[in-house]
């Protein structure tokens, strides 16, 4: 087992990692960092939760600090493209954390918020820019962003970029960058379409990949309840009233469905918010903040909206609807494993979802312990229903044009190991020099403290 020092990272980065409480590189970090430090292009297959952000961020920071150069006006030295604003914010927070002793500058840019402060930061130029492709392309078109000086390009969650229709924007952005840049390409899945794109973008890349998604399923306590579709809402309220429910994430298949479920819970006196792509940035932030503080400890989310939710202590994951892609089931239940505490995942299955259940159980190679709470009518419906084939999948990414059907993934290692790593023996409590707050709390704050726009350390 290596440690971070053995990977050759600069001392200020090692110091920041020690403060984060990270002692051992995760598998993707151990594999990827040496290649990236050596200047090679990289093709990484890894999901969120595996530590992939640090896998690219650490060598990137090392490179920028090792070869100091002025940030190009209107642009950046390193560009990280992310499919969602939540993920972009999270990556930016991580970069700021890992790079806190390096004195580099950074900014995050995404849509749905005012462009002016972004233009202002671009004008000065930054070392590291994290951006969603659409908004960045707008800035390129107006001439506010100039990307010719990009030395390192990171594409994060390439499969999601494709699913969300960002690929033309990514291509246009990369076409204005220097061909001599280093490119790091990460995707959770590698369907043929992504492999082709990677082949076009990368020069003799080193290839690294980590744990297949299905392993998460082994670490979470799972239950399945067969139930009539019309009775799901009451069942959810009933279960949420049980003792032991701390913070619960409820997954719904559609935005509309998420709204309906949250409304129903509120009507039942259970404080809950819905979070999905049609919510404004402000609404999302409010919902997330109240989820974190426990004011509204129930969050109803669609798969895509849940991607930015990096909160420890999710005690329960409910799947109000089974997802369109079986992989999303695994990513959803993995949200409890992040906490390190014990988590429970409960899925509802209506008669018309039996085919989806079959696909999930095939993927995780186990039968989920089930309970039957259906009415006789629903049982009869299930018995006669010819299971429909679930949607054709492209790997984990879901169907084009629909919601991409996957949530953030599992933490690496066992929940207990993850907890131990996160706690880091308690020796990192002053990681941000903001005094007073525990390392754990700071880490949580970091994930949630999303301003519209942030720049410069
Ligand atoms: P990511 O896959 O980048 O979203 O990382 C998942 C979680 O693992 C984040 O909360 C990180 O802070 C944490 N993490 C990343 N690398 C390490 C490490 N080497 N040791 C412990 N925790 C880590």
Short mmCIF file of C-alpha atoms in Angstrom, two decimals, residues 21-381:
data_model
loop_
_atom_site.label_atom_id
_atom_site.label_comp_id
_atom_site.label_asym_id
_atom_site.label_seq_id
_atom_site.Cartn_x
_atom_site.Cartn_y
_atom_site.Cartn_z
CA UNK A 21 -7.60 13.25 7.19
CA UNK A 22 -6.65 11.26 4.11
CA UNK A 23 -3.88 8.81 4.87
CA UNK A 24 -4.01 6.34 2.01
CA UNK A 25 -4.74 6.95 -1.65
CA UNK A 26 -7.87 5.23 -2.91
CA UNK A 27 -7.32 2.71 -5.73
CA UNK A 28 -8.14 5.19 -8.49
CA UNK A 29 -5.76 7.72 -6.94
CA UNK A 30 -2.95 5.21 -6.57
CA UNK A 31 -3.37 4.16 -10.18
CA UNK A 32 -3.97 7.51 -11.83
CA UNK A 33 -1.69 9.96 -10.04
CA UNK A 34 1.67 8.59 -11.28
CA UNK A 35 0.49 8.71 -14.91
CA UNK A 36 -0.87 12.22 -14.61
CA UNK A 37 2.29 13.44 -12.87
CA UNK A 38 4.27 11.94 -15.73
CA UNK A 39 2.30 14.16 -18.09
CA UNK A 40 0.33 11.42 -19.79
CA UNK A 41 -3.23 11.61 -21.02
CA UNK A 42 -5.55 9.49 -18.93
CA UNK A 43 -8.69 7.47 -19.48
CA UNK A 44 -10.24 6.76 -16.08
CA UNK A 45 -13.28 4.64 -15.45
CA UNK A 46 -14.53 5.49 -12.01
CA UNK A 47 -17.66 6.73 -10.34
CA UNK A 48 -18.19 9.52 -7.89
CA UNK A 49 -17.42 8.19 -4.44
CA UNK A 50 -14.23 6.43 -5.46
CA UNK A 51 -12.05 9.47 -4.80
CA UNK A 52 -11.71 10.30 -8.49
CA UNK A 53 -11.80 14.05 -7.92
CA UNK A 54 -8.55 13.93 -5.97
CA UNK A 55 -7.19 11.47 -8.53
CA UNK A 56 -7.10 14.29 -11.08
CA UNK A 57 -7.03 17.30 -8.77
CA UNK A 58 -3.89 16.38 -6.83
CA UNK A 59 -1.52 15.87 -9.78
CA UNK A 60 -3.10 18.87 -11.48
CA UNK A 61 -2.34 21.08 -8.50
CA UNK A 62 1.15 19.63 -8.32
CA UNK A 63 1.77 20.47 -11.96
CA UNK A 64 0.49 24.05 -11.67
CA UNK A 65 2.51 24.74 -8.53
CA UNK A 66 5.63 23.03 -9.84
CA UNK A 67 5.66 25.04 -13.06
CA UNK A 68 4.39 28.40 -11.97
CA UNK A 69 3.22 30.70 -14.73
CA UNK A 70 0.91 33.68 -14.83
CA UNK A 71 -2.73 32.77 -15.34
CA UNK A 72 -3.66 33.73 -18.91
CA UNK A 73 -5.96 36.75 -19.10
CA UNK A 74 -9.47 35.68 -20.03
CA UNK A 75 -8.66 32.07 -19.34
CA UNK A 76 -7.05 29.48 -17.18
CA UNK A 77 -4.15 27.04 -17.05
CA UNK A 78 -6.28 24.06 -16.09
CA UNK A 79 -9.91 23.55 -17.07
CA UNK A 80 -12.22 21.01 -15.50
CA UNK A 81 -15.53 20.42 -17.25
CA UNK A 82 -18.38 18.91 -15.27
CA UNK A 83 -21.90 18.01 -16.40
CA UNK A 84 -23.76 19.62 -13.49
CA UNK A 85 -23.40 22.75 -11.46
CA UNK A 86 -23.57 20.81 -8.21
CA UNK A 87 -20.68 18.62 -9.24
CA UNK A 88 -18.78 21.66 -10.51
CA UNK A 89 -19.18 23.35 -7.13
CA UNK A 90 -18.12 20.23 -5.33
CA UNK A 91 -15.02 19.81 -7.47
CA UNK A 92 -14.15 23.44 -6.92
CA UNK A 93 -14.51 23.03 -3.17
CA UNK A 94 -12.23 20.00 -3.27
CA UNK A 95 -9.65 21.85 -5.34
CA UNK A 96 -9.66 24.71 -2.88
CA UNK A 97 -9.24 22.29 -0.01
CA UNK A 98 -6.41 20.27 -1.53
CA UNK A 99 -4.69 23.39 -2.83
CA UNK A 100 -5.09 25.58 0.20
CA UNK A 101 -1.34 25.93 0.78
CA UNK A 102 -0.39 26.54 -2.84
CA UNK A 103 -1.62 30.07 -3.43
CA UNK A 104 -3.17 29.21 -6.78
CA UNK A 105 -6.32 30.91 -7.99
CA UNK A 106 -9.52 29.21 -9.03
CA UNK A 107 -13.08 29.91 -10.11
CA UNK A 108 -16.25 28.01 -10.83
CA UNK A 109 -18.62 28.87 -13.64
CA UNK A 110 -22.05 27.43 -14.33
CA UNK A 111 -25.40 28.43 -15.73
CA UNK A 112 -28.50 29.59 -13.91
CA UNK A 113 -26.71 32.42 -12.13
CA UNK A 114 -25.52 35.88 -13.14
CA UNK A 115 -22.70 35.99 -15.67
CA UNK A 116 -21.10 39.26 -14.56
CA UNK A 117 -18.91 38.05 -11.70
CA UNK A 118 -17.83 35.17 -13.93
CA UNK A 119 -16.77 37.56 -16.65
CA UNK A 120 -14.87 39.58 -14.08
CA UNK A 121 -12.92 36.53 -12.84
CA UNK A 122 -12.20 35.43 -16.38
CA UNK A 123 -10.87 38.88 -17.21
CA UNK A 124 -8.19 38.52 -14.55
CA UNK A 125 -7.55 34.88 -15.44
CA UNK A 126 -7.27 32.00 -12.97
CA UNK A 127 -5.01 29.00 -12.56
CA UNK A 128 -7.90 26.55 -12.33
CA UNK A 129 -11.36 26.91 -13.78
CA UNK A 130 -14.19 24.47 -13.09
CA UNK A 131 -17.12 24.90 -15.44
CA UNK A 132 -20.19 23.38 -16.98
CA UNK A 133 -19.82 23.31 -20.77
CA UNK A 134 -22.91 25.32 -21.74
CA UNK A 135 -22.14 28.45 -19.76
CA UNK A 136 -18.47 28.33 -20.58
CA UNK A 137 -19.30 28.16 -24.24
CA UNK A 138 -21.45 31.26 -23.87
CA UNK A 139 -18.42 33.04 -22.44
CA UNK A 140 -16.24 31.84 -25.29
CA UNK A 141 -18.77 33.14 -27.79
CA UNK A 142 -18.88 36.58 -26.21
CA UNK A 143 -15.09 36.63 -26.10
CA UNK A 144 -15.02 36.73 -22.28
CA UNK A 145 -13.30 33.34 -22.12
CA UNK A 146 -10.21 32.45 -24.09
CA UNK A 147 -9.06 28.89 -23.76
CA UNK A 148 -5.91 28.83 -25.88
CA UNK A 149 -3.73 28.77 -22.77
CA UNK A 150 -5.22 25.61 -21.26
CA UNK A 151 -2.41 23.24 -20.32
CA UNK A 152 -4.55 20.53 -18.75
CA UNK A 153 -8.14 19.68 -19.62
CA UNK A 154 -10.18 17.40 -17.36
CA UNK A 155 -13.48 15.96 -18.54
CA UNK A 156 -15.39 14.62 -15.61
CA UNK A 157 -18.34 12.25 -15.96
CA UNK A 158 -18.07 12.12 -19.72
CA UNK A 159 -21.00 9.73 -19.95
CA UNK A 160 -23.21 12.26 -18.23
CA UNK A 161 -22.00 15.00 -20.55
CA UNK A 162 -23.10 12.89 -23.45
CA UNK A 163 -26.45 12.05 -21.91
CA UNK A 164 -27.16 15.67 -21.16
CA UNK A 165 -26.40 16.75 -24.69
CA UNK A 166 -23.23 18.64 -23.79
CA UNK A 167 -21.03 16.87 -26.24
CA UNK A 168 -21.19 19.44 -29.06
CA UNK A 169 -20.26 22.17 -26.55
CA UNK A 170 -17.37 20.11 -25.19
CA UNK A 171 -16.08 19.48 -28.68
CA UNK A 172 -16.27 23.14 -29.59
CA UNK A 173 -14.49 24.11 -26.39
CA UNK A 174 -11.72 21.59 -26.86
CA UNK A 175 -11.25 22.62 -30.49
CA UNK A 176 -10.04 26.07 -29.45
CA UNK A 177 -7.53 24.70 -26.95
CA UNK A 178 -3.94 23.94 -27.73
CA UNK A 179 -3.29 20.45 -29.09
CA UNK A 180 -0.31 20.19 -26.77
CA UNK A 181 -2.46 20.09 -23.68
CA UNK A 182 -2.75 17.11 -21.37
CA UNK A 183 -6.25 15.61 -21.29
CA UNK A 184 -7.74 13.58 -18.44
CA UNK A 185 -10.97 11.85 -19.30
CA UNK A 186 -13.20 10.31 -16.64
CA UNK A 187 -16.37 8.36 -17.14
CA UNK A 188 -18.36 6.05 -14.92
CA UNK A 189 -19.15 3.79 -17.83
CA UNK A 190 -17.45 3.11 -21.11
CA UNK A 191 -20.10 2.38 -23.73
CA UNK A 192 -18.88 2.30 -27.32
CA UNK A 193 -19.90 5.90 -27.95
CA UNK A 194 -17.77 7.19 -25.07
CA UNK A 195 -14.85 4.98 -26.03
CA UNK A 196 -14.96 6.47 -29.51
CA UNK A 197 -14.98 10.03 -28.21
CA UNK A 198 -12.15 9.23 -25.80
CA UNK A 199 -10.18 7.75 -28.68
CA UNK A 200 -10.55 11.00 -30.59
CA UNK A 201 -9.60 13.23 -27.70
CA UNK A 202 -6.74 11.39 -26.04
CA UNK A 203 -3.20 10.76 -27.15
CA UNK A 204 -1.87 7.37 -26.09
CA UNK A 205 -3.73 7.51 -22.79
CA UNK A 206 -2.90 5.51 -19.69
CA UNK A 207 -6.02 3.55 -18.75
CA UNK A 208 -7.19 3.07 -15.18
CA UNK A 209 -10.42 1.74 -13.77
CA UNK A 210 -11.86 0.84 -10.40
CA UNK A 211 -14.46 -1.33 -8.76
CA UNK A 212 -17.55 -2.18 -10.70
CA UNK A 213 -20.67 -0.55 -9.48
CA UNK A 214 -22.43 -3.67 -8.26
CA UNK A 215 -20.12 -4.10 -5.28
CA UNK A 216 -21.91 -1.31 -3.40
CA UNK A 217 -24.92 -3.49 -3.02
CA UNK A 218 -23.09 -5.80 -0.68
CA UNK A 219 -22.51 -3.10 1.88
CA UNK A 220 -25.97 -1.67 2.38
CA UNK A 221 -28.86 -3.26 4.19
CA UNK A 222 -31.62 -3.54 1.64
CA UNK A 223 -35.34 -4.15 1.77
CA UNK A 224 -37.96 -4.28 -0.87
CA UNK A 225 -41.67 -3.71 -0.38
CA UNK A 226 -44.17 -4.82 -2.97
CA UNK A 227 -46.95 -2.28 -2.87
CA UNK A 228 -49.79 -0.90 -4.98
CA UNK A 229 -48.73 2.22 -6.86
CA UNK A 230 -51.56 4.19 -5.27
CA UNK A 231 -50.51 3.18 -1.75
CA UNK A 232 -46.86 4.18 -2.03
CA UNK A 233 -47.33 7.66 -0.63
CA UNK A 234 -49.07 6.51 2.53
CA UNK A 235 -46.51 3.79 3.02
CA UNK A 236 -43.72 6.33 2.71
CA UNK A 237 -45.27 8.61 5.34
CA UNK A 238 -45.75 5.62 7.62
CA UNK A 239 -42.14 4.50 7.29
CA UNK A 240 -40.75 8.00 7.68
CA UNK A 241 -42.54 8.30 11.00
CA UNK A 242 -40.75 5.27 12.38
CA UNK A 243 -38.06 5.94 14.95
CA UNK A 244 -34.50 5.79 13.70
CA UNK A 245 -35.08 7.83 10.58
CA UNK A 246 -32.44 10.54 10.63
CA UNK A 247 -31.79 11.94 7.21
CA UNK A 248 -33.62 10.27 4.39
CA UNK A 249 -33.24 10.62 0.67
CA UNK A 250 -36.30 9.65 -1.33
CA UNK A 251 -35.80 8.96 -5.01
CA UNK A 252 -38.56 9.59 -7.49
CA UNK A 253 -38.35 8.82 -11.17
CA UNK A 254 -39.56 12.17 -12.50
CA UNK A 255 -39.41 15.81 -11.48
CA UNK A 256 -43.16 15.93 -11.33
CA UNK A 257 -43.23 12.80 -9.22
CA UNK A 258 -40.67 14.26 -6.82
CA UNK A 259 -42.83 17.37 -6.38
CA UNK A 260 -45.92 15.29 -5.76
CA UNK A 261 -44.22 13.13 -3.15
CA UNK A 262 -42.80 16.14 -1.29
CA UNK A 263 -46.21 17.80 -1.31
CA UNK A 264 -47.84 14.71 0.07
CA UNK A 265 -45.28 14.42 2.84
CA UNK A 266 -45.77 18.06 3.77
CA UNK A 267 -49.51 17.54 3.86
CA UNK A 268 -48.85 14.67 6.25
CA UNK A 269 -46.82 17.01 8.48
CA UNK A 270 -43.43 15.60 7.43
CA UNK A 271 -41.02 18.41 6.48
CA UNK A 272 -39.55 17.58 3.10
CA UNK A 273 -38.29 19.39 0.03
CA UNK A 274 -38.06 18.26 -3.56
CA UNK A 275 -34.92 18.86 -5.55
CA UNK A 276 -34.70 18.47 -9.29
CA UNK A 277 -33.56 20.14 -12.47
CA UNK A 278 -36.47 22.58 -12.68
CA UNK A 279 -35.65 24.12 -9.33
CA UNK A 280 -33.71 27.35 -9.30
CA UNK A 281 -30.24 27.41 -7.83
CA UNK A 282 -31.59 29.29 -4.80
CA UNK A 283 -34.34 26.74 -4.22
CA UNK A 284 -31.88 23.90 -4.47
CA UNK A 285 -29.49 25.49 -2.06
CA UNK A 286 -32.25 26.15 0.44
CA UNK A 287 -33.50 22.58 0.18
CA UNK A 288 -30.00 21.20 0.60
CA UNK A 289 -29.21 23.47 3.53
CA UNK A 290 -32.38 22.46 5.36
CA UNK A 291 -31.64 18.83 4.64
CA UNK A 292 -28.18 19.19 6.10
CA UNK A 293 -29.22 21.08 9.20
CA UNK A 294 -32.12 18.74 9.81
CA UNK A 295 -34.84 21.37 9.45
CA UNK A 296 -36.26 19.34 6.60
CA UNK A 297 -34.44 16.03 6.95
CA UNK A 298 -36.30 14.40 4.09
CA UNK A 299 -35.20 15.23 0.57
CA UNK A 300 -37.09 13.95 -2.44
CA UNK A 301 -34.79 13.91 -5.43
CA UNK A 302 -34.53 12.79 -8.99
CA UNK A 303 -31.38 10.90 -9.85
CA UNK A 304 -29.70 13.75 -11.60
CA UNK A 305 -30.45 16.33 -8.91
CA UNK A 306 -29.09 14.04 -6.24
CA UNK A 307 -25.65 14.09 -7.77
CA UNK A 308 -24.52 17.14 -5.89
CA UNK A 309 -25.69 15.84 -2.57
CA UNK A 310 -22.61 14.96 -0.60
CA UNK A 311 -23.88 14.69 2.94
CA UNK A 312 -22.78 12.31 5.60
CA UNK A 313 -25.37 10.74 7.82
CA UNK A 314 -28.00 9.77 5.30
CA UNK A 315 -29.61 7.02 7.37
CA UNK A 316 -32.19 5.89 4.84
CA UNK A 317 -32.56 5.80 1.12
CA UNK A 318 -36.08 5.23 -0.15
CA UNK A 319 -36.73 4.39 -3.74
CA UNK A 320 -40.28 5.57 -4.21
CA UNK A 321 -39.99 4.46 -7.80
CA UNK A 322 -37.52 1.97 -9.13
CA UNK A 323 -35.18 3.66 -11.60
CA UNK A 324 -35.14 3.16 -15.34
CA UNK A 325 -31.58 1.90 -15.24
CA UNK A 326 -30.64 -0.85 -12.80
CA UNK A 327 -27.29 0.80 -12.17
CA UNK A 328 -29.08 3.82 -10.72
CA UNK A 329 -30.51 1.55 -8.03
CA UNK A 330 -26.99 0.81 -6.88
CA UNK A 331 -25.92 4.43 -6.95
CA UNK A 332 -28.98 5.43 -4.97
CA UNK A 333 -28.43 2.92 -2.20
CA UNK A 334 -24.75 3.88 -2.10
CA UNK A 335 -25.80 7.23 -0.67
CA UNK A 336 -26.18 5.67 2.76
CA UNK A 337 -22.75 4.04 2.65
CA UNK A 338 -21.06 7.42 2.39
CA UNK A 339 -21.86 8.20 5.96
CA UNK A 340 -20.01 5.33 7.45
CA UNK A 341 -22.92 4.88 9.84
CA UNK A 342 -25.29 2.05 9.23
CA UNK A 343 -27.71 2.76 6.44
CA UNK A 344 -30.86 1.19 5.21
CA UNK A 345 -32.20 1.18 1.70
CA UNK A 346 -35.86 0.53 1.11
CA UNK A 347 -37.32 0.22 -2.36
CA UNK A 348 -40.98 0.20 -3.33
CA UNK A 349 -42.09 -1.95 -6.20
CA UNK A 350 -45.51 -1.57 -7.81
CA UNK A 351 -46.86 -4.31 -10.06
CA UNK A 352 -45.79 -2.47 -13.20
CA UNK A 353 -42.20 -2.20 -11.95
CA UNK A 354 -41.50 -5.91 -11.70
CA UNK A 355 -39.37 -5.94 -14.84
CA UNK A 356 -37.20 -3.18 -13.41
CA UNK A 357 -36.83 -5.12 -10.19
CA UNK A 358 -35.74 -8.16 -12.15
CA UNK A 359 -33.08 -6.09 -13.92
CA UNK A 360 -31.81 -4.70 -10.61
CA UNK A 361 -31.58 -8.11 -9.01
CA UNK A 362 -29.75 -9.42 -12.02
CA UNK A 363 -27.23 -6.60 -11.80
CA UNK A 364 -26.55 -6.94 -8.09
CA UNK A 365 -26.68 -10.73 -8.36
CA UNK A 366 -28.88 -11.10 -5.33
CA UNK A 367 -32.52 -11.21 -4.38
CA UNK A 368 -33.50 -8.23 -2.25
CA UNK A 369 -35.31 -9.35 0.92
CA UNK A 370 -38.91 -8.53 0.14
CA UNK A 371 -42.15 -7.97 1.95
CA UNK A 372 -45.54 -8.06 0.27
CA UNK A 373 -47.95 -5.31 1.23
CA UNK A 374 -50.01 -5.35 -1.92
CA UNK A 375 -53.79 -5.53 -1.99
CA UNK A 376 -55.26 -8.65 -3.53
CA UNK A 377 -56.08 -6.66 -6.65
CA UNK A 378 -52.47 -5.56 -7.09
CA UNK A 379 -51.24 -9.08 -6.48
CA UNK A 380 -53.55 -10.34 -9.17
CA UNK A 381 -52.37 -7.59 -11.50
#
